[in-house]
Amino acid sequence: MLANIKGFLTKLLLGEVNARPNNKLNPAIGNQWKNVKRIWNNTTYKDFGIERFIRLILGLSMFVFPGLYVRHISGRFGLQWRKIVLEFYVVVKILLPIIFFYYHLTNNIAIAFLSSYLAIETIFYLGSLIFLSSEFAAPMSYRRSLLMLFINYIELCLSYAVIYSYLNQNVAGFFGDKTLTSMQVIYFSFVTSSTLGYGDFTVHTSCGYALVISQIIVFLIFIALFLNFFASKIQDPTYYNSTVTYPKQKKLKQAQPKTAKSLNKDS
């Protein structure tokens, strides 16, 4: 019974055995340091100026965030397990703000700092997908990349909501004379990220203006740009671009009109 349950869960998460990549992986920390060296030496891409500066910052920034160390540890079990563990890590990052709101922890400065730290990690990661694409291997699935991008979008909205909630409770007049509820703060964050700006809630402090501007810039650049970037990479057949194939049928010879030569032959 337990073996059947284990087999079911393994197949549910990892698919068929013959479809699982079992690539031997080099340590992620060592690989990342090699990436930084390649950027420094212009090995794979001839950058210069501001672009080069940004590429170096993005390459070095990964050593500051936990995602690299999660990849390093999980990579010991193979490529697909590393992908699964990274997906779990992303899900944890999206669940943390929900937990903070549920248990009313958003008035704690440590919680606001943690949310900011994880949000910056996601933003830097998204930036590396563009500026460091020459250093990365092609993804296993561009559809999976789009799905992870959507999860990152939700995560960033919730992380900004935690920061708004902290300022809402600790900065006088942050939302004017109003003190918003948790749901209202989350709503404000999602509306801001979409740049709709309904105007029912607005910030009234300098730090609030700066935070809203940063969120709009982040989502204008990363969401619009990355959706177009990844969508253009999806070349596998889908409902709209697949070629319909029908079962093979025996081709029937159609009666051809007899030519003058054949008529003479028949006669």
CSV table of C-alpha atoms in Angstrom, one decimal, residues 21-240:
chain,number,residue,atom,x,y,z
A,21,PRO,CA,16.2,14.4,-16.7
A,22,ASN,CA,19.0,12.9,-14.6
A,23,ASN,CA,21.8,15.3,-15.5
A,24,LYS,CA,24.8,15.4,-13.2
A,25,LEU,CA,25.0,18.9,-11.9
A,26,ASN,CA,28.0,20.9,-10.9
A,27,PRO,CA,27.7,22.8,-7.6
A,28,ALA,CA,25.6,25.9,-8.1
A,29,ILE,CA,27.9,28.2,-6.1
A,30,GLY,CA,30.9,27.2,-8.2
A,31,ASN,CA,28.9,27.6,-11.4
A,32,GLN,CA,27.8,31.1,-10.3
A,33,TRP,CA,31.3,32.1,-9.6
A,34,LYS,CA,32.3,30.9,-13.0
A,35,ASN,CA,29.5,33.0,-14.5
A,36,VAL,CA,30.8,36.1,-12.8
A,37,LYS,CA,34.3,35.3,-14.2
A,38,ARG,CA,32.9,34.9,-17.7
A,39,ILE,CA,31.1,38.3,-17.4
A,40,TRP,CA,34.3,39.9,-16.1
A,41,ASN,CA,36.4,38.4,-18.9
A,42,ASN,CA,33.7,39.0,-21.6
A,43,THR,CA,33.9,35.3,-22.5
A,44,THR,CA,30.4,34.7,-23.7
A,45,TYR,CA,29.1,38.2,-24.4
A,46,LYS,CA,30.9,41.4,-25.3
A,47,ASP,CA,29.3,44.0,-23.0
A,48,PHE,CA,30.5,47.4,-22.0
A,49,GLY,CA,29.4,50.5,-20.1
A,50,ILE,CA,26.1,50.5,-18.1
A,51,GLU,CA,25.1,47.1,-19.4
A,52,ARG,CA,28.4,45.6,-18.2
A,53,PHE,CA,28.0,47.2,-14.8
A,54,ILE,CA,24.4,45.9,-14.5
A,55,ARG,CA,25.5,42.3,-15.5
A,56,LEU,CA,28.3,42.3,-12.9
A,57,ILE,CA,25.9,43.5,-10.2
A,58,LEU,CA,23.3,40.9,-11.1
A,59,GLY,CA,25.9,38.1,-11.2
A,60,LEU,CA,27.4,39.0,-7.8
A,61,SER,CA,24.0,39.7,-6.1
A,62,MET,CA,23.0,36.0,-6.3
A,63,PHE,CA,25.5,35.3,-3.5
A,64,VAL,CA,23.5,37.6,-1.2
A,65,PHE,CA,20.2,35.7,-1.5
A,66,PRO,CA,19.1,32.3,-0.4
A,67,GLY,CA,18.0,31.1,-3.8
A,68,LEU,CA,21.5,30.2,-4.9
A,69,TYR,CA,22.1,28.1,-1.8
A,70,VAL,CA,18.8,26.3,-2.2
A,71,ARG,CA,19.9,25.5,-5.8
A,72,HIS,CA,23.3,24.4,-4.5
A,73,ILE,CA,21.9,21.9,-1.9
A,74,SER,CA,19.0,20.6,-4.0
A,75,GLY,CA,21.3,20.1,-7.0
A,76,ARG,CA,23.0,17.2,-5.3
A,77,PHE,CA,19.9,15.1,-6.0
A,78,GLY,CA,19.7,15.9,-9.8
A,79,LEU,CA,18.3,18.4,-12.1
A,80,GLN,CA,14.6,17.6,-11.7
A,81,TRP,CA,14.7,17.5,-7.9
A,82,ARG,CA,16.4,20.9,-8.0
A,83,LYS,CA,13.6,22.2,-10.1
A,84,ILE,CA,11.0,20.8,-7.7
A,85,VAL,CA,12.8,22.2,-4.7
A,86,LEU,CA,13.1,25.6,-6.3
A,87,GLU,CA,9.3,25.6,-7.1
A,88,PHE,CA,8.6,24.8,-3.5
A,89,TYR,CA,10.9,27.7,-2.5
A,90,VAL,CA,8.9,30.0,-4.7
A,91,VAL,CA,5.6,28.8,-3.3
A,92,VAL,CA,7.0,29.4,0.2
A,93,LYS,CA,7.8,32.9,-0.8
A,94,ILE,CA,4.2,33.5,-1.9
A,95,LEU,CA,2.8,31.9,1.3
A,96,LEU,CA,4.8,33.9,3.7
A,97,PRO,CA,3.0,37.3,3.1
A,98,ILE,CA,-0.3,35.5,3.4
A,99,ILE,CA,0.8,34.0,6.8
A,100,PHE,CA,2.0,37.5,7.9
A,101,PHE,CA,-1.4,39.0,7.1
A,102,TYR,CA,-3.4,36.1,8.6
A,103,TYR,CA,-1.5,36.3,12.0
A,104,HIS,CA,-1.4,40.2,11.9
A,105,LEU,CA,2.4,40.3,11.9
A,106,THR,CA,2.8,43.1,9.3
A,107,ASN,CA,3.3,45.8,12.0
A,108,ASN,CA,6.7,44.2,12.8
A,109,ILE,CA,9.7,45.9,11.1
A,110,ALA,CA,11.5,42.6,10.9
A,111,ILE,CA,8.6,41.2,8.8
A,112,ALA,CA,8.7,44.2,6.6
A,113,PHE,CA,12.4,43.9,6.1
A,114,LEU,CA,12.1,40.1,5.3
A,115,SER,CA,9.4,40.8,2.7
A,116,SER,CA,11.6,43.6,1.1
A,117,TYR,CA,14.6,41.3,1.1
A,118,LEU,CA,12.7,38.4,-0.7
A,119,ALA,CA,11.1,40.8,-3.1
A,120,ILE,CA,14.5,42.3,-4.1
A,121,GLU,CA,15.8,38.7,-4.7
A,122,THR,CA,12.9,38.1,-7.1
A,123,ILE,CA,13.5,41.4,-8.9
A,124,PHE,CA,17.2,40.7,-9.3
A,125,TYR,CA,16.4,37.2,-10.5
A,126,LEU,CA,14.0,38.5,-13.2
A,127,GLY,CA,16.6,41.0,-14.3
A,128,SER,CA,19.2,38.2,-14.6
A,129,LEU,CA,16.9,36.3,-17.0
A,130,ILE,CA,17.4,39.1,-19.5
A,131,PHE,CA,20.8,40.5,-18.8
A,132,LEU,CA,22.5,37.2,-18.0
A,133,SER,CA,20.6,35.0,-20.5
A,134,SER,CA,23.9,34.2,-22.3
A,135,GLU,CA,25.2,32.6,-19.1
A,136,PHE,CA,22.2,30.3,-18.5
A,137,ALA,CA,21.2,27.1,-20.1
A,138,ALA,CA,17.9,27.0,-22.0
A,139,PRO,CA,14.9,26.3,-19.7
A,140,MET,CA,13.3,22.8,-19.6
A,141,SER,CA,10.0,24.4,-20.6
A,142,TYR,CA,9.1,27.9,-21.5
A,143,ARG,CA,5.5,27.3,-20.3
A,144,ARG,CA,6.9,26.4,-16.9
A,145,SER,CA,8.9,29.6,-17.0
A,146,LEU,CA,5.8,31.6,-17.7
A,147,LEU,CA,4.0,29.9,-14.9
A,148,MET,CA,6.8,30.7,-12.5
A,149,LEU,CA,6.7,34.3,-13.7
A,150,PHE,CA,3.1,34.5,-12.9
A,151,ILE,CA,3.8,33.2,-9.4
A,152,ASN,CA,6.6,35.7,-9.0
A,153,TYR,CA,4.1,38.4,-10.0
A,154,ILE,CA,1.7,37.4,-7.2
A,155,GLU,CA,4.6,37.2,-4.8
A,156,LEU,CA,5.8,40.7,-5.5
A,157,CYS,CA,2.3,42.1,-5.2
A,158,LEU,CA,1.9,40.5,-1.8
A,159,SER,CA,5.4,41.5,-0.6
A,160,TYR,CA,4.6,45.1,-1.5
A,161,ALA,CA,1.3,44.8,0.3
A,162,VAL,CA,3.2,43.7,3.5
A,163,ILE,CA,5.4,46.8,3.2
A,164,TYR,CA,2.4,49.0,2.6
A,165,SER,CA,0.7,47.5,5.7
A,166,TYR,CA,3.7,48.1,7.9
A,167,LEU,CA,3.9,51.8,6.8
A,168,ASN,CA,0.1,52.1,7.1
A,169,GLN,CA,0.3,51.1,10.8
A,170,ASN,CA,3.6,52.9,11.7
A,171,VAL,CA,3.7,56.1,9.6
A,172,ALA,CA,1.2,58.8,10.5
A,173,GLY,CA,-1.0,59.8,7.5
A,174,PHE,CA,0.5,57.3,5.2
A,175,PHE,CA,-2.9,56.8,3.6
A,176,GLY,CA,-4.2,60.2,4.6
A,177,ASP,CA,-6.7,60.0,7.4
A,178,LYS,CA,-7.5,56.3,6.7
A,179,THR,CA,-6.1,53.2,8.3
A,180,LEU,CA,-6.7,50.5,5.8
A,181,THR,CA,-7.5,46.9,6.6
A,182,SER,CA,-5.3,44.0,5.4
A,183,MET,CA,-7.6,43.2,2.5
A,184,GLN,CA,-7.6,46.9,1.4
A,185,VAL,CA,-3.8,47.1,1.5
A,186,ILE,CA,-3.6,43.9,-0.6
A,187,TYR,CA,-6.1,45.4,-3.0
A,188,PHE,CA,-4.1,48.6,-3.2
A,189,SER,CA,-1.0,46.7,-4.1
A,190,PHE,CA,-2.5,44.8,-6.9
A,191,VAL,CA,-4.2,47.9,-8.3
A,192,THR,CA,-0.9,49.7,-8.2
A,193,SER,CA,0.9,46.9,-9.9
A,194,SER,CA,-1.6,47.0,-12.8
A,195,THR,CA,-1.2,50.8,-13.0
A,196,LEU,CA,-5.0,51.2,-13.1
A,197,GLY,CA,-5.1,53.7,-10.2
A,198,TYR,CA,-8.7,53.7,-9.2
A,199,GLY,CA,-8.0,56.5,-6.7
A,200,ASP,CA,-10.2,55.2,-3.9
A,201,PHE,CA,-7.0,54.8,-1.8
A,202,THR,CA,-3.9,57.0,-2.2
A,203,VAL,CA,-0.7,57.5,-0.3
A,204,HIS,CA,0.0,60.9,1.2
A,205,THR,CA,3.7,60.8,2.2
A,206,SER,CA,7.0,61.0,0.4
A,207,CYS,CA,8.0,57.5,1.3
A,208,GLY,CA,4.6,56.3,0.0
A,209,TYR,CA,5.1,58.1,-3.3
A,210,ALA,CA,8.6,56.6,-3.7
A,211,LEU,CA,7.3,53.1,-2.9
A,212,VAL,CA,4.4,53.4,-5.4
A,213,ILE,CA,6.7,54.7,-8.1
A,214,SER,CA,9.1,51.8,-7.5
A,215,GLN,CA,6.3,49.3,-7.8
A,216,ILE,CA,5.0,50.7,-11.0
A,217,ILE,CA,8.5,50.8,-12.6
A,218,VAL,CA,9.2,47.2,-11.5
A,219,PHE,CA,6.0,45.9,-13.0
A,220,LEU,CA,6.1,48.0,-16.1
A,221,ILE,CA,9.6,46.7,-16.9
A,222,PHE,CA,9.6,43.1,-15.6
A,223,ILE,CA,6.0,42.0,-16.2
A,224,ALA,CA,5.4,43.5,-19.6
A,225,LEU,CA,8.9,42.7,-20.9
A,226,PHE,CA,9.1,39.2,-19.5
A,227,LEU,CA,5.7,38.2,-20.7
A,228,ASN,CA,6.6,39.2,-24.2
A,229,PHE,CA,10.1,37.6,-23.9
A,230,PHE,CA,8.9,34.2,-22.8
A,231,ALA,CA,5.7,34.1,-24.9
A,232,SER,CA,7.9,34.6,-28.0
A,233,LYS,CA,9.9,31.5,-27.0
A,234,ILE,CA,6.9,29.1,-26.9
A,235,GLN,CA,7.2,27.2,-30.2
A,236,ASP,CA,5.6,23.9,-29.1
A,237,PRO,CA,2.3,23.1,-30.7
A,238,THR,CA,-0.7,24.6,-28.8
A,239,TYR,CA,-4.4,24.7,-29.4
A,240,TYR,CA,-4.0,27.7,-31.8
